[in-house]
Tab-separated table of C-alpha atoms in Angstrom:
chain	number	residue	atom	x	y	z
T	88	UNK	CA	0.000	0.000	0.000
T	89	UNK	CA	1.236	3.272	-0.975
T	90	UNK	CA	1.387	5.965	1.557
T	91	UNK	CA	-1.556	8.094	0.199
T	92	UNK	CA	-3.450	4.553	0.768
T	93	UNK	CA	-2.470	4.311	3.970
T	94	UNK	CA	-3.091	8.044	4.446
T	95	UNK	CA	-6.788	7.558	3.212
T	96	UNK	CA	-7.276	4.422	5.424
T	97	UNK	CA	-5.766	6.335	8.434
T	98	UNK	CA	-8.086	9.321	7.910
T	99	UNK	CA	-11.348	7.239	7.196
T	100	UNK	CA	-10.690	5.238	10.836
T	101	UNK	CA	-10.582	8.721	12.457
T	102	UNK	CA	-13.750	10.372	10.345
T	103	UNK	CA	-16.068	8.178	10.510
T	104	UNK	CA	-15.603	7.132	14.401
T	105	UNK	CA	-17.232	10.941	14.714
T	106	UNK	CA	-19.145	11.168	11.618
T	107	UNK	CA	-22.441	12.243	12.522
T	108	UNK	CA	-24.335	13.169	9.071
T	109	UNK	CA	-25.165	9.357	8.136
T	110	UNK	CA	-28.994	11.074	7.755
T	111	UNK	CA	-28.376	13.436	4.657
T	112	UNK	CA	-30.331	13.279	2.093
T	113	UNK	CA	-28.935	12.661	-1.632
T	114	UNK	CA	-30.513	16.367	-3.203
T	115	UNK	CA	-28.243	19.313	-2.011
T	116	UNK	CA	-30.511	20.856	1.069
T	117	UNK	CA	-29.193	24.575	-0.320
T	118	UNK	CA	-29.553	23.860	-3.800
T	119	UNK	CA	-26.675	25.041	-5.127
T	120	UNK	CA	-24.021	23.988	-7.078
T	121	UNK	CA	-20.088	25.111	-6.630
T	122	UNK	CA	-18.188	24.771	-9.687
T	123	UNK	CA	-14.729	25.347	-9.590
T	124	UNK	CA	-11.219	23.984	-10.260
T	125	UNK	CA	-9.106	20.875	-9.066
T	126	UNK	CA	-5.952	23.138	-8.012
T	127	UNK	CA	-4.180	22.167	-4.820
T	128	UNK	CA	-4.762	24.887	-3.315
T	129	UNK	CA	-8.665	25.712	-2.908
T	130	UNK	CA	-10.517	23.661	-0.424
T	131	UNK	CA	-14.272	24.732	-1.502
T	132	UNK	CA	-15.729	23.900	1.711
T	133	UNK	CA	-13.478	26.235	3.618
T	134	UNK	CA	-13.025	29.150	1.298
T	135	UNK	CA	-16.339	29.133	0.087
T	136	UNK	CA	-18.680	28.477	3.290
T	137	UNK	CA	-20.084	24.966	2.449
T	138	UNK	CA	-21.859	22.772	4.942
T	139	UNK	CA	-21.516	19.179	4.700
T	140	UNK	CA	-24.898	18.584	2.550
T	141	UNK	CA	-25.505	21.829	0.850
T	142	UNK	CA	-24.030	21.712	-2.475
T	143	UNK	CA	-22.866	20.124	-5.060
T	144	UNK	CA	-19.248	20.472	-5.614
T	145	UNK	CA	-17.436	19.821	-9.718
T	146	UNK	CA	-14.193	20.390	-10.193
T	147	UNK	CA	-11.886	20.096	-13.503
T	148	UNK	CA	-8.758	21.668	-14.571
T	149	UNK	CA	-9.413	25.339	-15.112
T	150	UNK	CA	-13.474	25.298	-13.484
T	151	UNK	CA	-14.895	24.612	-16.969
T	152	UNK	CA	-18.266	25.188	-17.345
T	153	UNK	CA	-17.981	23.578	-20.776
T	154	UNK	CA	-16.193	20.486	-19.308
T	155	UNK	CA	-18.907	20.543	-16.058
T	156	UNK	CA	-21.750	20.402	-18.590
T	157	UNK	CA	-22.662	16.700	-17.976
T	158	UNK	CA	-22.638	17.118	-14.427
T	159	UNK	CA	-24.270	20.450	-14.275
T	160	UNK	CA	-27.312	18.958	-16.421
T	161	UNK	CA	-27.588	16.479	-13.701
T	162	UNK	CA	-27.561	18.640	-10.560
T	163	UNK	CA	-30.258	21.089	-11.999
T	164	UNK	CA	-32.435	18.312	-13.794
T	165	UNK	CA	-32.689	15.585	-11.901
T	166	UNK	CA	-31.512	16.873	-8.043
T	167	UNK	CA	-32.986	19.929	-8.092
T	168	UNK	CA	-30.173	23.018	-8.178
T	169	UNK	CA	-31.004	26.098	-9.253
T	170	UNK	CA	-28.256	28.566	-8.678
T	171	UNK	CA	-24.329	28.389	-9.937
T	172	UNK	CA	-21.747	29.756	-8.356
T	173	UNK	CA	-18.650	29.534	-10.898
T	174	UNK	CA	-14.915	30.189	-8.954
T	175	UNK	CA	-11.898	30.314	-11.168
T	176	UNK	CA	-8.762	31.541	-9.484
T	177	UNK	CA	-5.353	33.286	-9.894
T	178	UNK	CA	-2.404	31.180	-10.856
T	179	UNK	CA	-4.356	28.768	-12.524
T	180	UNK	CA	-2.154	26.286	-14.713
T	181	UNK	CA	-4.690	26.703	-17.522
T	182	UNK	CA	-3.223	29.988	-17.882
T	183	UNK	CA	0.040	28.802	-18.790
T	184	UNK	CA	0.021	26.596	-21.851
T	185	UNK	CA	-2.026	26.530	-25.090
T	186	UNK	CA	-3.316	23.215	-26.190
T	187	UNK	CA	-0.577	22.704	-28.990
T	188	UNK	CA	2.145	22.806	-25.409
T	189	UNK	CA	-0.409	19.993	-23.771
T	190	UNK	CA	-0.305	17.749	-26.757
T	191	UNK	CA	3.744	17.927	-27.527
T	192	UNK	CA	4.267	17.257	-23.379
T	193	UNK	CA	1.704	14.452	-23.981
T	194	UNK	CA	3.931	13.571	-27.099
T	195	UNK	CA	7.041	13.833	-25.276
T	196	UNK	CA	6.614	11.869	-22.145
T	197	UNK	CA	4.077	8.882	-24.275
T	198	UNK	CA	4.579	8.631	-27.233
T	199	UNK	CA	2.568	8.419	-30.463
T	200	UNK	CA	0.192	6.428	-29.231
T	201	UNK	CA	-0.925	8.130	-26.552
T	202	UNK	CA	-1.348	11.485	-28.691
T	203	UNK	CA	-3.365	8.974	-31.363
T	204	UNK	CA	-6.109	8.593	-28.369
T	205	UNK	CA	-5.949	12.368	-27.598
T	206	UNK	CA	-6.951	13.047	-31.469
T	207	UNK	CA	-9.475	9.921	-31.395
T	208	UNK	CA	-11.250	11.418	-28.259
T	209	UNK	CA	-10.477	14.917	-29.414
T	210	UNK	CA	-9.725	15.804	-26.801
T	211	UNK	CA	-9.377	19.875	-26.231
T	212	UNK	CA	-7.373	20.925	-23.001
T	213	UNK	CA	-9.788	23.955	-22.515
T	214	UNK	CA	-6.688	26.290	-21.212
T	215	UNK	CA	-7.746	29.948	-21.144
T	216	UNK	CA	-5.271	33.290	-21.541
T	217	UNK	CA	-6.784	35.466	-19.534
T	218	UNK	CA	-8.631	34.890	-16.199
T	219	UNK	CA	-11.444	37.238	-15.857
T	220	UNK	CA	-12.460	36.776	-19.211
T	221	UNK	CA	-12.412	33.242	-18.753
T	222	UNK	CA	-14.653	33.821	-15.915
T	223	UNK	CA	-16.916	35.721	-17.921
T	224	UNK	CA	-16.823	33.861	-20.899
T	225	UNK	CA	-18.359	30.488	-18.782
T	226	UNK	CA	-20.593	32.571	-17.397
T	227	UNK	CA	-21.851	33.706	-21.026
T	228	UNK	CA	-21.763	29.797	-22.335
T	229	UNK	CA	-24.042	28.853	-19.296
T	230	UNK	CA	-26.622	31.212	-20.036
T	231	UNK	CA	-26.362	30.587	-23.439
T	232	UNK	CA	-26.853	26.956	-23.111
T	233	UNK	CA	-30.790	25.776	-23.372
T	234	UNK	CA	-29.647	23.139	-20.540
T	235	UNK	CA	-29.830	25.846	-18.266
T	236	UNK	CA	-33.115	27.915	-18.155
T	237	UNK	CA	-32.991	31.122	-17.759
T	238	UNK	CA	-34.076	30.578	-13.531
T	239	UNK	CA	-31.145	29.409	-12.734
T	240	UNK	CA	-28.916	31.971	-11.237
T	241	UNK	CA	-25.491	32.481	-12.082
T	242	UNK	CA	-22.456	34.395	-10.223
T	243	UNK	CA	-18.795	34.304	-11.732
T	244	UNK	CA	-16.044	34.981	-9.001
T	245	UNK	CA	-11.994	34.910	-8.708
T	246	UNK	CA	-10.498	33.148	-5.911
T	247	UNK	CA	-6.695	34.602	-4.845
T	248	UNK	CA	-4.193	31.770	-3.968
T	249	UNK	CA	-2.405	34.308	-2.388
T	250	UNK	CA	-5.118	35.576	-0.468
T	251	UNK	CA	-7.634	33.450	0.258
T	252	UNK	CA	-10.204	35.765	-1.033
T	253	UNK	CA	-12.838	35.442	-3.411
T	254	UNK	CA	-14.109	38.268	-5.468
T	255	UNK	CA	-17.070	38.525	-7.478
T	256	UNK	CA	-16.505	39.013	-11.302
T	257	UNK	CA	-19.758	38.439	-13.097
J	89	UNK	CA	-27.230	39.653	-4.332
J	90	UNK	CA	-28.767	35.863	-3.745
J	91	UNK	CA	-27.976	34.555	0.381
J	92	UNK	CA	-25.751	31.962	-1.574
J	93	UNK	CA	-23.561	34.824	-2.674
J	94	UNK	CA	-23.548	36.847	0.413
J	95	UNK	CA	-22.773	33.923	2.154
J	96	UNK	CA	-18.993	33.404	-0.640
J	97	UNK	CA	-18.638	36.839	0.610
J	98	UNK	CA	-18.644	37.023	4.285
J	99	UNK	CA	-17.033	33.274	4.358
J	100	UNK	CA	-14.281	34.878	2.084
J	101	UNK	CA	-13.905	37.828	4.962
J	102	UNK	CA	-13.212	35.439	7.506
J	103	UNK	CA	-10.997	32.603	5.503
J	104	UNK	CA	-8.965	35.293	4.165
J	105	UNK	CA	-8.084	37.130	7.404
J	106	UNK	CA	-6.894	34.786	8.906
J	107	UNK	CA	-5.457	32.710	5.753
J	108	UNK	CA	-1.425	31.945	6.219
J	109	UNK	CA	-1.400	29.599	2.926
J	110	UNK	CA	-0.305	31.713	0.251
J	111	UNK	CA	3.015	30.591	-0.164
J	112	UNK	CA	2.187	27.297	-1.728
J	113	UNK	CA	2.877	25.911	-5.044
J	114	UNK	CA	0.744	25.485	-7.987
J	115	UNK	CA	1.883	21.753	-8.676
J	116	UNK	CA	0.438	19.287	-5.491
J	117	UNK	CA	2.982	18.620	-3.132
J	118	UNK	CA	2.515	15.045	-2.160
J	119	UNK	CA	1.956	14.370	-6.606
J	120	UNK	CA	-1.568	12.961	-5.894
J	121	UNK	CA	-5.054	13.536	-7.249
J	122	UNK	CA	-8.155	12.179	-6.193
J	123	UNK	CA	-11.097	11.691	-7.911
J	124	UNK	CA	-14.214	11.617	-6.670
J	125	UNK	CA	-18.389	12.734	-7.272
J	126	UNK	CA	-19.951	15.900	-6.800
J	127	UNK	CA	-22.437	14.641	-3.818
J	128	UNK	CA	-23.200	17.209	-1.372
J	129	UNK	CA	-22.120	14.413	1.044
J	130	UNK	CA	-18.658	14.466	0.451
J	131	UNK	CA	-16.206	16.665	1.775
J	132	UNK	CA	-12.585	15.245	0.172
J	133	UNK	CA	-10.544	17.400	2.648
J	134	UNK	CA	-11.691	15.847	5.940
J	135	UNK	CA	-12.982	12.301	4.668
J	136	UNK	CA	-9.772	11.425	2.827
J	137	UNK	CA	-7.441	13.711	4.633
J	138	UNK	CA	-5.811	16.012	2.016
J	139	UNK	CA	-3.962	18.725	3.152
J	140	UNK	CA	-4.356	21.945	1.455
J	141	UNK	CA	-1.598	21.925	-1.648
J	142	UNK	CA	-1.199	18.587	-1.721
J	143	UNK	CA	-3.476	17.127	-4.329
J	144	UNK	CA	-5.843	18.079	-7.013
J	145	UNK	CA	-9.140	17.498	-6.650
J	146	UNK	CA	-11.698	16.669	-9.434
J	147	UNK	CA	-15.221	16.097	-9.151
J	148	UNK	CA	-17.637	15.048	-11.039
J	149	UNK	CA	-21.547	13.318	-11.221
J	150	UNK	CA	-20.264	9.871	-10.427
J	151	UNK	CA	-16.610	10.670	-10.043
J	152	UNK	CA	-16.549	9.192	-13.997
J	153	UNK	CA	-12.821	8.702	-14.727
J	154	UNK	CA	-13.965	9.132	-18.700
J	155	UNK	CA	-15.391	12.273	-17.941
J	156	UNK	CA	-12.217	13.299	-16.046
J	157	UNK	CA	-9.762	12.504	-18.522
J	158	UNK	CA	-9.066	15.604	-19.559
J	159	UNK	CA	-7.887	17.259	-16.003
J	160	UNK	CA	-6.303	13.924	-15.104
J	161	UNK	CA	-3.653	14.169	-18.425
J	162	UNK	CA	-2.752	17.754	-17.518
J	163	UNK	CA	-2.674	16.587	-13.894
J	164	UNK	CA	-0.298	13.904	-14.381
J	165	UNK	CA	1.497	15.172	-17.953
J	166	UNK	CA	1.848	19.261	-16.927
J	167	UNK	CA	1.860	19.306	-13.115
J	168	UNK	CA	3.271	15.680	-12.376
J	169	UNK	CA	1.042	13.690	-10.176
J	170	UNK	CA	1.730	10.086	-10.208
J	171	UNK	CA	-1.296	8.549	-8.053
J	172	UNK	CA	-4.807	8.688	-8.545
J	173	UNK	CA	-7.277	7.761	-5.716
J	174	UNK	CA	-10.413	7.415	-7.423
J	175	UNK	CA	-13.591	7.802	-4.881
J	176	UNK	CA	-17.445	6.611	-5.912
J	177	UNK	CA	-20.120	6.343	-3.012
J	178	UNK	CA	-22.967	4.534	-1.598
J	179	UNK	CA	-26.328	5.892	-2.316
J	180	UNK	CA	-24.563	7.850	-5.550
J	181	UNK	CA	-27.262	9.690	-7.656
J	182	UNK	CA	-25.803	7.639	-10.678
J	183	UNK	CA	-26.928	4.639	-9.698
J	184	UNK	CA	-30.891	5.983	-9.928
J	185	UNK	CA	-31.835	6.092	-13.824
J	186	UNK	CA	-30.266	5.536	-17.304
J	187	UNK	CA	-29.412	7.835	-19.972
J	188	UNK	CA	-33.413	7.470	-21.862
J	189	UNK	CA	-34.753	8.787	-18.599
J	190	UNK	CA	-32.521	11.492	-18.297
J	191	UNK	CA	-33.395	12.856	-21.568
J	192	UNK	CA	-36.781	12.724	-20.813
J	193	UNK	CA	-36.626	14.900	-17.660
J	194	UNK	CA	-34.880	17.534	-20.237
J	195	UNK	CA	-37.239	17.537	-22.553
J	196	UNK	CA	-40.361	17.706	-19.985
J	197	UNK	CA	-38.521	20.428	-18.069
J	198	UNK	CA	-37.012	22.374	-20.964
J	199	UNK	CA	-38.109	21.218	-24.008
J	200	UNK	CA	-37.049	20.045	-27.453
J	201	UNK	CA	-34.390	22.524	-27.951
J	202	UNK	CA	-32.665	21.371	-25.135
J	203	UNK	CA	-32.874	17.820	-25.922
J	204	UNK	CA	-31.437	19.042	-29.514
J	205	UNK	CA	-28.440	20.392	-27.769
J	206	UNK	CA	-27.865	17.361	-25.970
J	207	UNK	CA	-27.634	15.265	-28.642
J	208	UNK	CA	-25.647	17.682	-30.897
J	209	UNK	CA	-22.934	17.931	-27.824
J	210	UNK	CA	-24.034	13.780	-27.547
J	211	UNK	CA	-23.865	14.111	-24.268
J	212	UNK	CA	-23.678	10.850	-22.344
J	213	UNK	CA	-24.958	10.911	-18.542
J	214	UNK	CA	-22.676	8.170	-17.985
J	215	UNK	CA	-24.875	6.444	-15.046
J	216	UNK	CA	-24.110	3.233	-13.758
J	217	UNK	CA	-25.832	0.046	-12.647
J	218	UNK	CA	-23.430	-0.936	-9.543
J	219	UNK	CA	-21.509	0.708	-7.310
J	220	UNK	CA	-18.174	-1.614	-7.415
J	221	UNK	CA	-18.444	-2.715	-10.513
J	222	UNK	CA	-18.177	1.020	-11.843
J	223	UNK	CA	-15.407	1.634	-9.606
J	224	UNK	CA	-13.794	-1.651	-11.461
J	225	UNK	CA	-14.597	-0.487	-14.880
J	226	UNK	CA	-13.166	3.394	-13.977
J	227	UNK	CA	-9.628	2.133	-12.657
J	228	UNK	CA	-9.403	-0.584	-15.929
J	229	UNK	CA	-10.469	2.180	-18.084
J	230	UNK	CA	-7.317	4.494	-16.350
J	231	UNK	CA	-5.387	1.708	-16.844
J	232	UNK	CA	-6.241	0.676	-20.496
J	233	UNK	CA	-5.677	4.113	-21.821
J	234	UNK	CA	-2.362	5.584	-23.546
J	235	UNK	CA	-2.723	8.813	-21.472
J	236	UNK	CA	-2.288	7.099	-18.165
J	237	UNK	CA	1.394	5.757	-18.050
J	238	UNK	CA	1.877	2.228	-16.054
J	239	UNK	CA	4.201	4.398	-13.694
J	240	UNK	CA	0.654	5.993	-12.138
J	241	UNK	CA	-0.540	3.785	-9.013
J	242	UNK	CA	-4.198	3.253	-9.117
J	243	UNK	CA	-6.450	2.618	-6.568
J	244	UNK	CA	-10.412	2.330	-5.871
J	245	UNK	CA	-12.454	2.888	-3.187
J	246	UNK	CA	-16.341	3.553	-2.081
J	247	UNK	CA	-16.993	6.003	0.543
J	248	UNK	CA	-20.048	5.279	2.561
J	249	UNK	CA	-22.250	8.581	2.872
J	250	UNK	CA	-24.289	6.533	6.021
J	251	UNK	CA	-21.176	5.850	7.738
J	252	UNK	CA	-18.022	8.463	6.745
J	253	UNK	CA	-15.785	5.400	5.709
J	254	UNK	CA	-13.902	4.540	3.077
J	255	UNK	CA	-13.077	1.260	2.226
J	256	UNK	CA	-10.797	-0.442	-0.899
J	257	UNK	CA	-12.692	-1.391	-3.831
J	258	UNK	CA	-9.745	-2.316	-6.264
């Protein structure tokens, strides 16, 4: 077992001998959904104000709202959401690289193969130059998108590493 | 302003005064990501013990590995992680219909344009039957594919949103 493993079987021991929210129920009791990115260093629950059983929480590289589609669908549709709050944050690595630098890295380190199965899936890194914009431009393809009625509410923020605050942007 | 977004705002007053984390670097420091759904139930930080800066976090409806694919290659190929815990739980919203029903909750709710977008974008809910067979067919799935190098350790678990535990799977 690798030491992550063990880390995750340590922690689980400890959580659940005082886990007390075994009664939640599966629909977000706030009915909202968080959507932001996988980076290291934003713990949603924390920085955002998130009780155990509020929200839903996607994350992706970069807090795609085109890559959290799928996923958004299914927390307004069939669990009931109706409000997105859309976090994006300074030093993002999407801000870093354009999708030509993904696929040569992927080329690099795997091999031909592995960039045949990026082109099969075509698969687009979704990497963005500029963050507000990016912020703004999600928030635009959301309300844009018929899978999202026009009820739903939708806020665009920044999140600063650096900081730990969160800003409002749309 | 909605209470959701008053309440991103006076949680970001607090976090951020007395933050003390903004030193840390953009790639995770203990090369880990973990995978895992967008239930309201889970909280990844305290149920699996990660650390802010020390591992990406995506989420998704399901924790679906294919629908992660994307932010796992830049993950592992631009920010070098070399583990992925991947994290799907009891009483997961995925488990409830199939694909045919989920179109048909579109198209009652929002109508035929909608359903039109969803099949131009052919988007696939990507439910599943059982728990730890899906769990099974995500870490083969990692492991079959050209993106994921054999170097990666891969493990699977089920977290238990009646109990806060998480136990093995594969």
């Amino acid at each position: 077992m690798s030491a992550i493993q063990k880390n995750v079987e340590a922690t689980s021991e400890q959580y659940s001998s005082s886990f007390t929210k075994g009664h939640l129920a599966l629909p977000p009791a706030k009915k909202y959904l968080v959507l932001t990115c996988m980076d290291a260093r934003i713990d949603p629950a924390q920085a955002f104000g998130i009780e155990l059983g509020d929200a839903h929480v996607i994350r992706n590289a970069g807090a795609s709202a085109v890559d959290a589609l799928r996923s958004i669908v299914i927390s307004e549709q069939l669990l009931g959401t109706t409000e997105i709050v859309l976090v994006k944050h300074t030093g993002c690595g999407m801000l870093t690289f354009k999708n030509e630098d993904a696929y040569g890295v992927v080329e690099k380190n795997l091999g031909a193969k592995a960039v045949a199965e990026l082109k099969e899936k075509k698969l687009d890194f979704l990497p963005f130059p500029q963050l507000e914009a990016a912020v703004e431009d999600d928030v635009k393809f959301l309300q844009a998108s018929k899978l999202v009625p026009d009820s739903v509410t939708i806020s665009g923020w920044v999140y600063e590493v650096e900081t730990g605050k969160t800003r409002r942007v749309v």
